[in-house]
């Protein structure tokens, strides 16, 4: 049987890069790892092995010093190598070194496929995208990845990962990103902020949005009231409504300029119009990149008119278009990080639905999102149909006034959240999170 160099074996089974791997952040854990390494080297020395050896013999030595039954009982930050299954150990170390923070693993023990868990579902998505780009296929469920290879293939995978730098991994992620690049997003946002469209005079903005949607949907029309109605399907899965409104509360000043101060936009004269041009931008970007996100299901899109004067456009939408929608996301909330689940007299969604989205949102942007009660918006109309609905902050402040401003970074995060919710949508339609037509009612 072919012998393997000790240098290569140490890499394949997780002994190299221990110093850089976040898995070994605690001093006590580093000590235990070094003790394990010394014990292994003692056994190799006793066998008079200095350069190379049979790989299976090396694994047998490691297994004598391994108790992976304890890994799930430990904090992910303080897992010593001896608590990680031998075959998956090298991959765990390398993924942490490259920036994909893990918190549990199992090599399958010849009974199941190997699995690695990550600190957040977003990190799991990034890891899946990165691994796929280098030819390693996985199946993601929430925060964990199940590998489509046997545990005996994992050490060679660790060896391949060891040849890559963190900078190279970051570059691969950037190239394979499913998101619209920020410069492209902000260009679209600026275009929208320069198109007027006061209530009852939305023709110009409607024409622009129709043109932006035309190459990205299966069906596109304007209803009798002037709302834009669109639909696109990406296979079997949940049906999701995305919504923002076309009208602004006032006309744009003809001589105004948009002033940028770092990430904050304001208008030199009159309203900025971020309510709800910011919401339109987030929804348009989501529709344009939904296919790349891997979303399976159907998107229904409604851009309403006359929201600012009584939700008139939303009230006029044909009920038939709404009947099969599983959930609705509106981007028309002031501020940063609000997930609006109710107003003063109405619940928009079930508590289970709200809690799950809150968890996903803070996985993506830790500490950024909170569940709040809000005011009136088109969300009210969709919820009145028994649809689990939520209004998401768009990043604007002081709407309807000359002091209106928009945090474009916060607005981009709203777009990132919409993409994440598409990716996780199949977990949002489980029985315990799905509303029936009589469970979302007025208080």
JSON list of C-alpha atoms in Angstrom, two decimals, residues 89 165 183 370:
[
{"chain": "A", "resi": 89, "resn": "UNK", "atom": "CA", "xyz": [-10.98, 17.09, 11.40]},
{"chain": "A", "resi": 165, "resn": "UNK", "atom": "CA", "xyz": [-5.28, 31.46, 1.28]},
{"chain": "A", "resi": 183, "resn": "UNK", "atom": "CA", "xyz": [-22.23, 49.94, -7.20]},
{"chain": "A", "resi": 370, "resn": "UNK", "atom": "CA", "xyz": [-35.92, 43.58, 15.86]}
]
